[in-house]
XYZ file of C-alpha atoms in Angstrom:
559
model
C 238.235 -18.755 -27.920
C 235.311 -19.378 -25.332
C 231.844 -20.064 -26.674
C 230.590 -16.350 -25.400
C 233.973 -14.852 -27.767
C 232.698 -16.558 -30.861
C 229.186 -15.184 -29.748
C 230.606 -11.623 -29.364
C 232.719 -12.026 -32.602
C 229.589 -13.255 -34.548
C 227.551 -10.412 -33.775
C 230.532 -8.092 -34.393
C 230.854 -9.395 -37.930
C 227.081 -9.502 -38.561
C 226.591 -5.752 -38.084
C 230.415 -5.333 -39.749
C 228.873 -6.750 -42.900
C 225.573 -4.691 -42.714
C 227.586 -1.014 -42.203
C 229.603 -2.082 -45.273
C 226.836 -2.433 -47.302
C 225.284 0.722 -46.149
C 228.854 2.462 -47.104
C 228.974 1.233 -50.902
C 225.355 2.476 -51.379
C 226.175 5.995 -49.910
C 229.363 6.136 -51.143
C 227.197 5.936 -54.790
C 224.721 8.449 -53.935
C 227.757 10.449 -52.576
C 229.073 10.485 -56.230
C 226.156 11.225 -57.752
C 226.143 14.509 -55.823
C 229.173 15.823 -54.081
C 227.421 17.642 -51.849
C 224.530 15.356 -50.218
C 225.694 16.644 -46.480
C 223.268 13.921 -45.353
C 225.448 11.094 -47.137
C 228.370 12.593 -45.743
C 226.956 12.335 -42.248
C 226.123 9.255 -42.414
C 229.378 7.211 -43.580
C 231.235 9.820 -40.872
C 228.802 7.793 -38.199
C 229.153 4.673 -39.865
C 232.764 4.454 -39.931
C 233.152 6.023 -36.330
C 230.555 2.882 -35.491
C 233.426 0.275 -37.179
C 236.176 2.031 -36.041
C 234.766 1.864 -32.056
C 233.522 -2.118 -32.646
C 237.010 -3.178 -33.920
C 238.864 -1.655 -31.130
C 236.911 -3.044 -28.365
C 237.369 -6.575 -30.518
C 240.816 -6.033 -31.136
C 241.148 -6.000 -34.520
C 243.151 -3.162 -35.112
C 242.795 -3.766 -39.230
C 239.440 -2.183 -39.386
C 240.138 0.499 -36.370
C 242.986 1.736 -38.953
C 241.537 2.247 -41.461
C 238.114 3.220 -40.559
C 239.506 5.707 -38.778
C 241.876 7.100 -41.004
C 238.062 7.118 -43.423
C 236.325 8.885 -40.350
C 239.136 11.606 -40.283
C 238.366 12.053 -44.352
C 234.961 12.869 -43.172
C 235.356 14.940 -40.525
C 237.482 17.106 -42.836
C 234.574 16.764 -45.127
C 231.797 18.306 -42.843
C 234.692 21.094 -41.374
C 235.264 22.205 -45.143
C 238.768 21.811 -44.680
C 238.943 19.684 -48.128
C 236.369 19.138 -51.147
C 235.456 16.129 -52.685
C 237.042 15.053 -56.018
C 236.788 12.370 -58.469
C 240.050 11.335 -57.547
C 239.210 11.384 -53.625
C 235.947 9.439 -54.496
C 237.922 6.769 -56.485
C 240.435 6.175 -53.584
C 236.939 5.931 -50.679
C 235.681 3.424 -53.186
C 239.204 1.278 -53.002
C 239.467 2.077 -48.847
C 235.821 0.293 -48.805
C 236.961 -2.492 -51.221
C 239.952 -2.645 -48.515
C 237.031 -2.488 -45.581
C 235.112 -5.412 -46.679
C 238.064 -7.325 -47.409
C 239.207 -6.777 -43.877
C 235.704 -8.076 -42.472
C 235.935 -10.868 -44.136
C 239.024 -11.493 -43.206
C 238.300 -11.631 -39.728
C 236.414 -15.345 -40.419
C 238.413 -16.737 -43.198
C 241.929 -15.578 -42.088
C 242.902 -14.686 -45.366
C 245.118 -11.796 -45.430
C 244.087 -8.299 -47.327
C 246.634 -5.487 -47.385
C 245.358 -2.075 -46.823
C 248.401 -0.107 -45.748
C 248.661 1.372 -49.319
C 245.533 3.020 -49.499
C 244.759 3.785 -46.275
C 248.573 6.111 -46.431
C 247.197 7.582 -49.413
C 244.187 8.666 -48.120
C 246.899 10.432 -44.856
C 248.905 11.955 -47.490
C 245.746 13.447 -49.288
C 244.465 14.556 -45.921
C 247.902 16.141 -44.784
C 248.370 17.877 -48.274
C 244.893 19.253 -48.457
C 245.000 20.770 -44.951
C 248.382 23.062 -46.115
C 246.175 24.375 -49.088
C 248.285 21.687 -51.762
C 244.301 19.833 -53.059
C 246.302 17.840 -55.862
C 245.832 14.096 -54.856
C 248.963 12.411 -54.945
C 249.123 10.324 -57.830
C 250.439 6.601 -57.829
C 254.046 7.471 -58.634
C 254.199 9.040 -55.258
C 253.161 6.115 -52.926
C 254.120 3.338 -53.281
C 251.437 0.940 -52.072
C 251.739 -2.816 -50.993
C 249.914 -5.094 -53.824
C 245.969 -4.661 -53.023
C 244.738 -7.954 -54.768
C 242.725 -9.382 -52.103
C 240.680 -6.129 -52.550
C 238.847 -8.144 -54.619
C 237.452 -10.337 -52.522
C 235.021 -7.526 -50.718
C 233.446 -7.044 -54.496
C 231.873 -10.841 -53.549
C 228.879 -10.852 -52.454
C 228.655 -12.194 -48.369
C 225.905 -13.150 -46.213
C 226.495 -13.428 -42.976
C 225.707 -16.380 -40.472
C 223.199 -14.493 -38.469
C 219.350 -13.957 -39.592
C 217.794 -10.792 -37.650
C 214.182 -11.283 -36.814
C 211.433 -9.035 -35.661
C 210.720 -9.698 -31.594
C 207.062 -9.883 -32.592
C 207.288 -12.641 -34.801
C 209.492 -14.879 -32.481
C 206.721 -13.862 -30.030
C 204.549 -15.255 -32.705
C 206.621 -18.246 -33.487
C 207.053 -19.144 -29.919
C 203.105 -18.857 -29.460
C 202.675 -21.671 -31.717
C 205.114 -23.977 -30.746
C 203.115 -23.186 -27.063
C 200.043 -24.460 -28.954
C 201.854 -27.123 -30.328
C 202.853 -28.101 -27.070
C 199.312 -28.513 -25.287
C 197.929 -30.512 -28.395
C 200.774 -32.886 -27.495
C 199.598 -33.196 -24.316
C 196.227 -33.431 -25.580
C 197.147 -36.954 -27.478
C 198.945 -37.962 -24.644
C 196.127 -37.616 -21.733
C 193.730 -39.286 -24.219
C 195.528 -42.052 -24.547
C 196.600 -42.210 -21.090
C 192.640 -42.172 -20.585
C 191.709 -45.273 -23.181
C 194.651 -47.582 -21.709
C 196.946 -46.758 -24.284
C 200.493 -46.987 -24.133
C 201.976 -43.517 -24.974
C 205.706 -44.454 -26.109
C 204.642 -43.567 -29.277
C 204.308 -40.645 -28.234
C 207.900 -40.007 -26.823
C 209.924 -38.591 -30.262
C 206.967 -36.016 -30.178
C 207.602 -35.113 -26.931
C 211.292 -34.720 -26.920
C 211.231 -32.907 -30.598
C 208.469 -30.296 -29.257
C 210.659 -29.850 -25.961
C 213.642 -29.229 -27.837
C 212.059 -26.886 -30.285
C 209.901 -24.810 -27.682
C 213.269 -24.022 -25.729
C 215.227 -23.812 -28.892
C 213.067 -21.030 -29.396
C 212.763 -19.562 -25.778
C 217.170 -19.237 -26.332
C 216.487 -17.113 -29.056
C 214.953 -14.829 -26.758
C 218.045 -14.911 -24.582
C 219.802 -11.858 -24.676
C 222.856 -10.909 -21.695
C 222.262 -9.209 -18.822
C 224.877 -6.335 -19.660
C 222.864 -5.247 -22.952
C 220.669 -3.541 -20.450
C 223.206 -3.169 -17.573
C 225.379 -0.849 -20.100
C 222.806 1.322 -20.324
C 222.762 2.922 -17.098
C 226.137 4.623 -16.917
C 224.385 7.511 -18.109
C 221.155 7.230 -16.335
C 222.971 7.037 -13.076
C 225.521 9.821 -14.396
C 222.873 12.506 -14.785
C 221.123 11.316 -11.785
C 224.316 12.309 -9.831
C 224.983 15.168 -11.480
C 221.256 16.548 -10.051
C 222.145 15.796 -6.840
C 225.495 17.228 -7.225
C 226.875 13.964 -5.901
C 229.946 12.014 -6.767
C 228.651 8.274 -7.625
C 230.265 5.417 -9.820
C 228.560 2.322 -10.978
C 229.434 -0.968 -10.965
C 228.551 -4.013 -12.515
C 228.704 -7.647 -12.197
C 226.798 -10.616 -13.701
C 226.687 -8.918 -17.148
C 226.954 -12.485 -19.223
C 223.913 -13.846 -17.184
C 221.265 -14.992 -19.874
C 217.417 -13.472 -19.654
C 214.440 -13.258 -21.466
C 214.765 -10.404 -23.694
C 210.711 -9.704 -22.897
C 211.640 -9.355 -19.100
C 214.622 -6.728 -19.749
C 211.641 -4.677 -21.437
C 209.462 -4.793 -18.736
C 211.630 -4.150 -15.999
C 213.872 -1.580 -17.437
C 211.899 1.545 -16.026
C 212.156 -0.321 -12.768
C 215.513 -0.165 -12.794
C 215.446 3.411 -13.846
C 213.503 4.148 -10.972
C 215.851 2.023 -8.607
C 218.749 3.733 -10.128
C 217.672 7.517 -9.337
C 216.208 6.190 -5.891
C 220.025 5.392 -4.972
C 221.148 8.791 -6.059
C 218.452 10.267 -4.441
C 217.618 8.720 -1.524
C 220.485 5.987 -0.722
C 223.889 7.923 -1.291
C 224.993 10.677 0.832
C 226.439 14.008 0.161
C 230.216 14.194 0.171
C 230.804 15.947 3.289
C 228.589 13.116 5.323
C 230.337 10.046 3.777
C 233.702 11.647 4.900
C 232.720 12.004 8.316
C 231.129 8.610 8.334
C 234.374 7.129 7.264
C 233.263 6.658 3.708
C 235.135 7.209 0.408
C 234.070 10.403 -1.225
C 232.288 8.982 -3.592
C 229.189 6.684 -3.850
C 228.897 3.734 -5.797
C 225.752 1.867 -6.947
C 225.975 -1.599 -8.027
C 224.404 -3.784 -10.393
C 224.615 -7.239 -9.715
C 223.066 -10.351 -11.610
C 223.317 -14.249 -10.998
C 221.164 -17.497 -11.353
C 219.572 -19.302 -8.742
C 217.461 -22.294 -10.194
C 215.045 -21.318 -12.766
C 215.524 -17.787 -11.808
C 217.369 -14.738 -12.333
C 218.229 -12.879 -9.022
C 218.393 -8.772 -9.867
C 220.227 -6.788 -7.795
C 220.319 -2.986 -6.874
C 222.375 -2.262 -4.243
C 224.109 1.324 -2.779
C 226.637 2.039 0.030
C 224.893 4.559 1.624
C 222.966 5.388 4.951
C 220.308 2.942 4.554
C 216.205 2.724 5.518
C 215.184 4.526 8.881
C 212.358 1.923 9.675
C 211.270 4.582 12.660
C 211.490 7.628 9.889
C 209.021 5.044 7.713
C 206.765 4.454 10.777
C 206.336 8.363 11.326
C 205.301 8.855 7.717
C 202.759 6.136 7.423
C 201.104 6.842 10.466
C 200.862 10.668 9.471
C 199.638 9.937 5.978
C 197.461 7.198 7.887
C 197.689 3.912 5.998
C 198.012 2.490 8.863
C 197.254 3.240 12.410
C 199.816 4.365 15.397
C 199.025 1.500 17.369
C 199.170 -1.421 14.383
C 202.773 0.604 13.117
C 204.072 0.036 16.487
C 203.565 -3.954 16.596
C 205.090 -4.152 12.675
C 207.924 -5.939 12.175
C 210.832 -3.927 10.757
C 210.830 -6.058 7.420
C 207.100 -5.312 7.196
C 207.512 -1.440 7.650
C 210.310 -1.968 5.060
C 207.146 -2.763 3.101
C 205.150 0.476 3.144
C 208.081 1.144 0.440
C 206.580 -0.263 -2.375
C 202.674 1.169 -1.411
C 201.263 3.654 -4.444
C 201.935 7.190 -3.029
C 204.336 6.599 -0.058
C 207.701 8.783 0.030
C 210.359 9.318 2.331
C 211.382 12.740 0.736
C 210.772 15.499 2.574
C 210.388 17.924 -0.296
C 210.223 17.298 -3.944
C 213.041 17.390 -6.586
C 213.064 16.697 -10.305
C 213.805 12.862 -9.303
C 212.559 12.317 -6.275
C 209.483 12.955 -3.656
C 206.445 12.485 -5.784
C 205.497 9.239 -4.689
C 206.154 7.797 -7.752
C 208.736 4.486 -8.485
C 208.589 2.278 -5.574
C 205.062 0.684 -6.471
C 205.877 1.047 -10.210
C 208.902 -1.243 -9.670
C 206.683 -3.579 -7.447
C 203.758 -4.307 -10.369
C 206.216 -4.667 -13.077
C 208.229 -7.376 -11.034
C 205.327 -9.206 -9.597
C 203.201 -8.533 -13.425
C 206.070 -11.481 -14.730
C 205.688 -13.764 -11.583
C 208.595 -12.052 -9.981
C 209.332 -11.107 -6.290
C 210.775 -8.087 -4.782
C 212.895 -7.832 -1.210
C 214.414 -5.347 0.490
C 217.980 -6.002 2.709
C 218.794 -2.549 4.522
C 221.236 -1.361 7.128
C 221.610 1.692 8.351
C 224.479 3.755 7.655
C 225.879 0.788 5.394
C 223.513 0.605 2.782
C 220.381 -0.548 1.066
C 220.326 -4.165 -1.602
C 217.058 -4.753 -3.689
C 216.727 -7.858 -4.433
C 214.450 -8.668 -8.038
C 213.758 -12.525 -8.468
C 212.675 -12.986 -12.337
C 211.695 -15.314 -14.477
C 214.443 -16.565 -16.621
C 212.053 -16.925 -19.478
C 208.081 -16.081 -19.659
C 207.454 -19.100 -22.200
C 207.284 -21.820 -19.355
C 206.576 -22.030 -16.214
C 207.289 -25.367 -13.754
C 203.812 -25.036 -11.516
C 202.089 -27.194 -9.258
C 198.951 -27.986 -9.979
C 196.080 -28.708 -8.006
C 192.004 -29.013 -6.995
C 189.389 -26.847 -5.147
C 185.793 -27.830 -6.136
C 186.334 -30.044 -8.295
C 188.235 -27.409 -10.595
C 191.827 -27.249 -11.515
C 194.048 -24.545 -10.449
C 197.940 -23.615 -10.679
C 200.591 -21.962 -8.628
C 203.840 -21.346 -10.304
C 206.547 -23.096 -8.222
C 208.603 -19.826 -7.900
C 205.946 -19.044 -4.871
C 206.270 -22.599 -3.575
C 208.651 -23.568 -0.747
C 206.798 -27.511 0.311
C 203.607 -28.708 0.346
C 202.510 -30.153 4.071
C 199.599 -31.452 5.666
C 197.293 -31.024 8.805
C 194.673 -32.116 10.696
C 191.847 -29.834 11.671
C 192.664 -30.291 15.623
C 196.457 -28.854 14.685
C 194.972 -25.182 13.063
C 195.079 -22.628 15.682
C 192.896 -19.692 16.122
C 194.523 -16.253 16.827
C 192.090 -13.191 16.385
C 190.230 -14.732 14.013
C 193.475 -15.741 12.031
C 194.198 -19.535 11.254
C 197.742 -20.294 12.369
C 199.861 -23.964 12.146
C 203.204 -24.446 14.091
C 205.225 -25.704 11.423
C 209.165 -25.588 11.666
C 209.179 -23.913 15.024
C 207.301 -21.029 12.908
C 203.987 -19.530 13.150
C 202.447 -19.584 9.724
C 198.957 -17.924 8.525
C 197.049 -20.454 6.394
C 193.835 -19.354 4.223
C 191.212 -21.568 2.158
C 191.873 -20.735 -1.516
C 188.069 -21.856 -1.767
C 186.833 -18.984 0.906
C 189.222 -16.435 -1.079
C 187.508 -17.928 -4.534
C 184.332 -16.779 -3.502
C 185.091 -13.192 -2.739
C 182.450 -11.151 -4.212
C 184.496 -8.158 -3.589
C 188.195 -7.596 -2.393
C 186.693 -5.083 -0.109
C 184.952 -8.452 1.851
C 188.278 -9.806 2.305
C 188.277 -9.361 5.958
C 184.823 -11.839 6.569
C 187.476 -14.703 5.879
C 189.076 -14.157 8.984
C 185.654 -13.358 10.583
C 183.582 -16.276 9.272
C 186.180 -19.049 8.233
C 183.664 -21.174 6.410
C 185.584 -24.025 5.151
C 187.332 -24.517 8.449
C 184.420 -24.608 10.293
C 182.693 -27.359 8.646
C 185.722 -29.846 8.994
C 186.181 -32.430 10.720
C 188.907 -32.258 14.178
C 190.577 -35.123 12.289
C 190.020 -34.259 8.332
C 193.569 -33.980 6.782
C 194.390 -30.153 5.170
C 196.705 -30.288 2.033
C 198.834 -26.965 2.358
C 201.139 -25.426 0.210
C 203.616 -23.125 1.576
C 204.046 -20.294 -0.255
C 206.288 -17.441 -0.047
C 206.176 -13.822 -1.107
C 208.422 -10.750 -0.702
C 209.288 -11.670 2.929
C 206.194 -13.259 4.145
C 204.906 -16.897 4.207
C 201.298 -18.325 3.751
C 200.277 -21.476 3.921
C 197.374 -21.909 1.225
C 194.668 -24.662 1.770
C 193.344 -26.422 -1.228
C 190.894 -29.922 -1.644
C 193.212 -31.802 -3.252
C 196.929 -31.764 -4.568
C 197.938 -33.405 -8.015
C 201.069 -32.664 -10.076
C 204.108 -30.749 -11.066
C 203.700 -29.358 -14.730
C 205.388 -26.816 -16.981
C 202.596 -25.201 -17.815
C 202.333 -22.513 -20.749
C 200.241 -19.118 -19.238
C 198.195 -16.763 -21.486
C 196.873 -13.722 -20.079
C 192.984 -14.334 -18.954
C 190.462 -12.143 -22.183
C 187.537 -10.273 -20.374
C 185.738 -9.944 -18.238
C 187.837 -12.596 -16.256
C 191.174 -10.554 -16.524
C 189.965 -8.052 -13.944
C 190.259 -10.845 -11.131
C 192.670 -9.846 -8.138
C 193.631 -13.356 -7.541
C 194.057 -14.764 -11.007
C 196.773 -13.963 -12.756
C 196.454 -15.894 -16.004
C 195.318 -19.541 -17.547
C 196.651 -22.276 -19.212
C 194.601 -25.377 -20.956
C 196.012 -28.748 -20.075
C 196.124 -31.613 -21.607
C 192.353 -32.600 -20.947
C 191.523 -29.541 -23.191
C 190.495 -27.975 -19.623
C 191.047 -24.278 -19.046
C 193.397 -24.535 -15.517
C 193.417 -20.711 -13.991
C 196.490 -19.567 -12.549
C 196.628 -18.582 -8.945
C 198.017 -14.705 -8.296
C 200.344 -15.596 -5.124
C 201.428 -11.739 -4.396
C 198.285 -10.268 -4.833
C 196.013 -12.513 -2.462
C 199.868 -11.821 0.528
C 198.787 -8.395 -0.262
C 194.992 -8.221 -0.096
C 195.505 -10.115 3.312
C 197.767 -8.350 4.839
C 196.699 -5.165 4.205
C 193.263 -6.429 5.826
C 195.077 -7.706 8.898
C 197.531 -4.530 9.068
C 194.242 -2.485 8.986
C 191.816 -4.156 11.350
């Protein structure tokens, strides 16, 4: 059995053992009164639960029987029988034989149910041609029940559940724990102390601040299963024939991300009915099966989770996007036609932009797109788009694998430190003044036979407004007053498609750093998109990579 069976077969048993104590407490209220329809209901759901579980585990004890118990209670709710004492007596021994069989699944001992669970048949079958006499034990012969017993101990099972909130909490503290370690460590770094004291500290608080970020872990198909439906009524609205498929389901995320994102995906899902997949009669002339398929596809790449949403359909029109933002004039005629295509691509993901040309329940309100965008980039995330036409349309979600830590490089600008989470980061390079180029008031370096924009994170620091943005490119203060020979540390950094190289005074480590959301009035910065203290007690903001790409290029695309 692989480590991911046990996990399944765990989890099976854990809520096993929870539904059967659920069952002896309603089957008591049950016998207290006969006719509590809500009781009734309940173990008929209960039982249908067990009786589903077990099959797709393979124990075909439990299906039996719990399904021979769910057909008792679906007889129940008809009114095709009545309860009696003697009924209740035998549902009392057919949960005995239940628990018996869930335990049973760990310790291997075996518990014989056949006996009952034909009694309960014969009762069924007898009822149903008017005979409501319950056989007595003369007539079946049943196989000796004594590990019954065993269910009447009581079991606990190796699984504790706990509230998300207080892991959140618990994880929070071991974060604090964390920076006080470092704390120690940089003072005694600072007197010329030796800090190898300090080492079993350090490798207990590593293990027990991931221990705890596992916890968090949950598979990727726990949300993946979720969208057979969403996708199934999407289809149905656009009266198309679409099947999903899946892939990646046992990859391992941060149970907080799945949250956040899972409207996105909603969104993404609908958008491939909508938009991506054609109608029936186009994909057969393309060539095309009938029917559409949307696919949900999950893997990991580093520290990262790569998310993605892909269709076989007719792709992005790149000219059809140009027309639209031209007319709704974000942009100009004359700027659209020098975009790149993976820049119009883009326009996508702006608030109000839609390629619909009227609106349905699902699509063509200008709604999604950007929604998707801010909840992806909200976690440090990045969103792409690969598109061809006639073949089909990927997007491409690169997450996190866990919020708790993040490997950054840190860094200074005036005498302050700063951090950039290393998902952004492709290298760090230098320059000299006399190698920065000037191209309409934009700072370029050649730099791997590439043209890359550079900006001074300490001209972008001293934005009053976003709306000023474009006097960087106009006045380039920092740039001016250097030097043709001062040296300019650069990191390369990397967003949805598009490279910047950002200039900062001085470069100093790589550090897992743990970020907390900035309190106010600070959290309504553009270019900040949290804080963490280091181990000097310093506060160390975090830099917001996507939003300064975006600021900028919107300025550039509109100018």
């Amino acid at each position: 059995m692989t480590s991911k069976d046990a996990e399944y077969r765990q989890l099976f048993l854990t809520e096993a053992l929870e539904n059967f104590e659920k069952l002896n407490n309603l089957f008591v209220e049950l016998e207290q009164d006969t006719t509590n329809k809500s009781a009734v209901d309940s173990i008929f759901r209960i039982v249908h639960t067990l009786k589903g579980n077990s099959m797709l585990m393979g124990i075909d004890s439990i299906a039996d029987l719990s399904h021979t118990m769910e057909d008792i209670f679906g007889a129940l709710n008809n009114k095709e029988i009545t309860m009696t004492k003697e009924l209740m007596n035998s549902l009392f021994r057919a949960n005995d034989a239940l628990g018996g069989l869930i335990n049973a699944v760990e310790s291997g001992k075996k518990v014989s149910y056949i006996g009952i669970r034909t009694k309960l048949e014969v009762y069924l079958k007898n009822a149903r041609n008017q005979d409501t006499s319950a056989p007595s034990e003369e007539e079946i012969v049943e196989e000796a029940d004594k590990d019954i017993g065993t269910a009447r101990e009581i079991k606990f099972a190796d699984v504790v559940q706990i509230p998300v909130k207080k892991m959140d909490e618990l994880l929070n503290l071991v974060g604090e724990l964390v920076i006080e370690r470092d704390r120690l460590i940089t003072i005694h770094e600072a007197n010329g102390k030796s800090t190898l004291e300090f080492e079993g500290l350090k490798r207990i608080s590593s293990d027990l601040h991931y221990g705890f970020m596992n916890a968090r872990m949950v598979q990727m198909g726990f949300l993946f299963n979720k969208f057979h439906r969403v996708l199934r009524d999407a289809a149905a609205t656009e009266n198309k024939d679409i099947k999903l498929s899946l892939k990646g389901t046992e990859v391992e995320i941060d149970r907080n991300i799945l949250k956040i994102i899972s409207d996105s995906l909603i969104h993404l899902i609908r958008n491939c009915a909508s938009h991506g997949i054609e109608n029936e009669e186009d994909r057969l002339r393309m060539g095309k099966p009938k029917y559409g398929t949307v696919s949900l596809d999950a893997n990991h790449e580093k520290d990262n989770v790569i998310l993605t949403v892909s269709d076989d359909g007719n792709g992005i029109s790149t000219s059809r996007i140009r027309e639209k933002i031209v007319k709704k004039k974000m942009v100009s005629a004359e700027v659209a036609d020098k975009l790149r295509d993976s820049e119009i691509i883009r326009y996508i993901f702006e608030p109000g932009f839609t390629s619909a040309e009227s609106v349905t329940e699902i699509s063509g309100r200008g709604v999604g797109m950007d929604v998707v965008k801010r909840a992806v980039e909200s976690i440090g995330g990045q969103v792409t788009v690969d598109t061809e036409l006639g073949k089909g349309t990927s997007i491409h979600m690169v997450l996190p694998s866990s919020l708790a830590l993040k490997g950054s490089l840190l860094f200074e600008v005036d005498h302050q430190e700063y951090a950039i989470p290393l998902t952004y980061i492709d290298s760090v390079i230098y320059f000299q003044k006399k190698e920065v180029h000037k191209i309409s008031n934009e700072l370029v370096v050649d730099y791997n036979n590439e043209t890359v924009s550079i900006s001074f994170l300490k001209d972008l620091l001293q934005l009053s407004s976003l709306s000023d943005i474009h006097q960087i490119n106009e006045q380039q203060t920092s740039f001016n007053k250097l030097k043709s020979d001062d040296q300019l540390s650069v990191i390369l950094t990397s967003h949805s498609g598009r490279t910047l190289g950002i200039v900062v005074d001085k470069l100093l480590r790589q550090k897992e750093i743990v970020e907390k959301k900035l309190p106010k009035p600070l959290n309504t910065s553009k270019i900040l998109s949290g804080s963490t203290i280091l181990g000097t007690g310093h506060v160390c903001p975090v830099i917001d990579v996507a939003a300064i790409m975006d600021m900028l290029f919107k300025s550039t695309s509109q100018n």
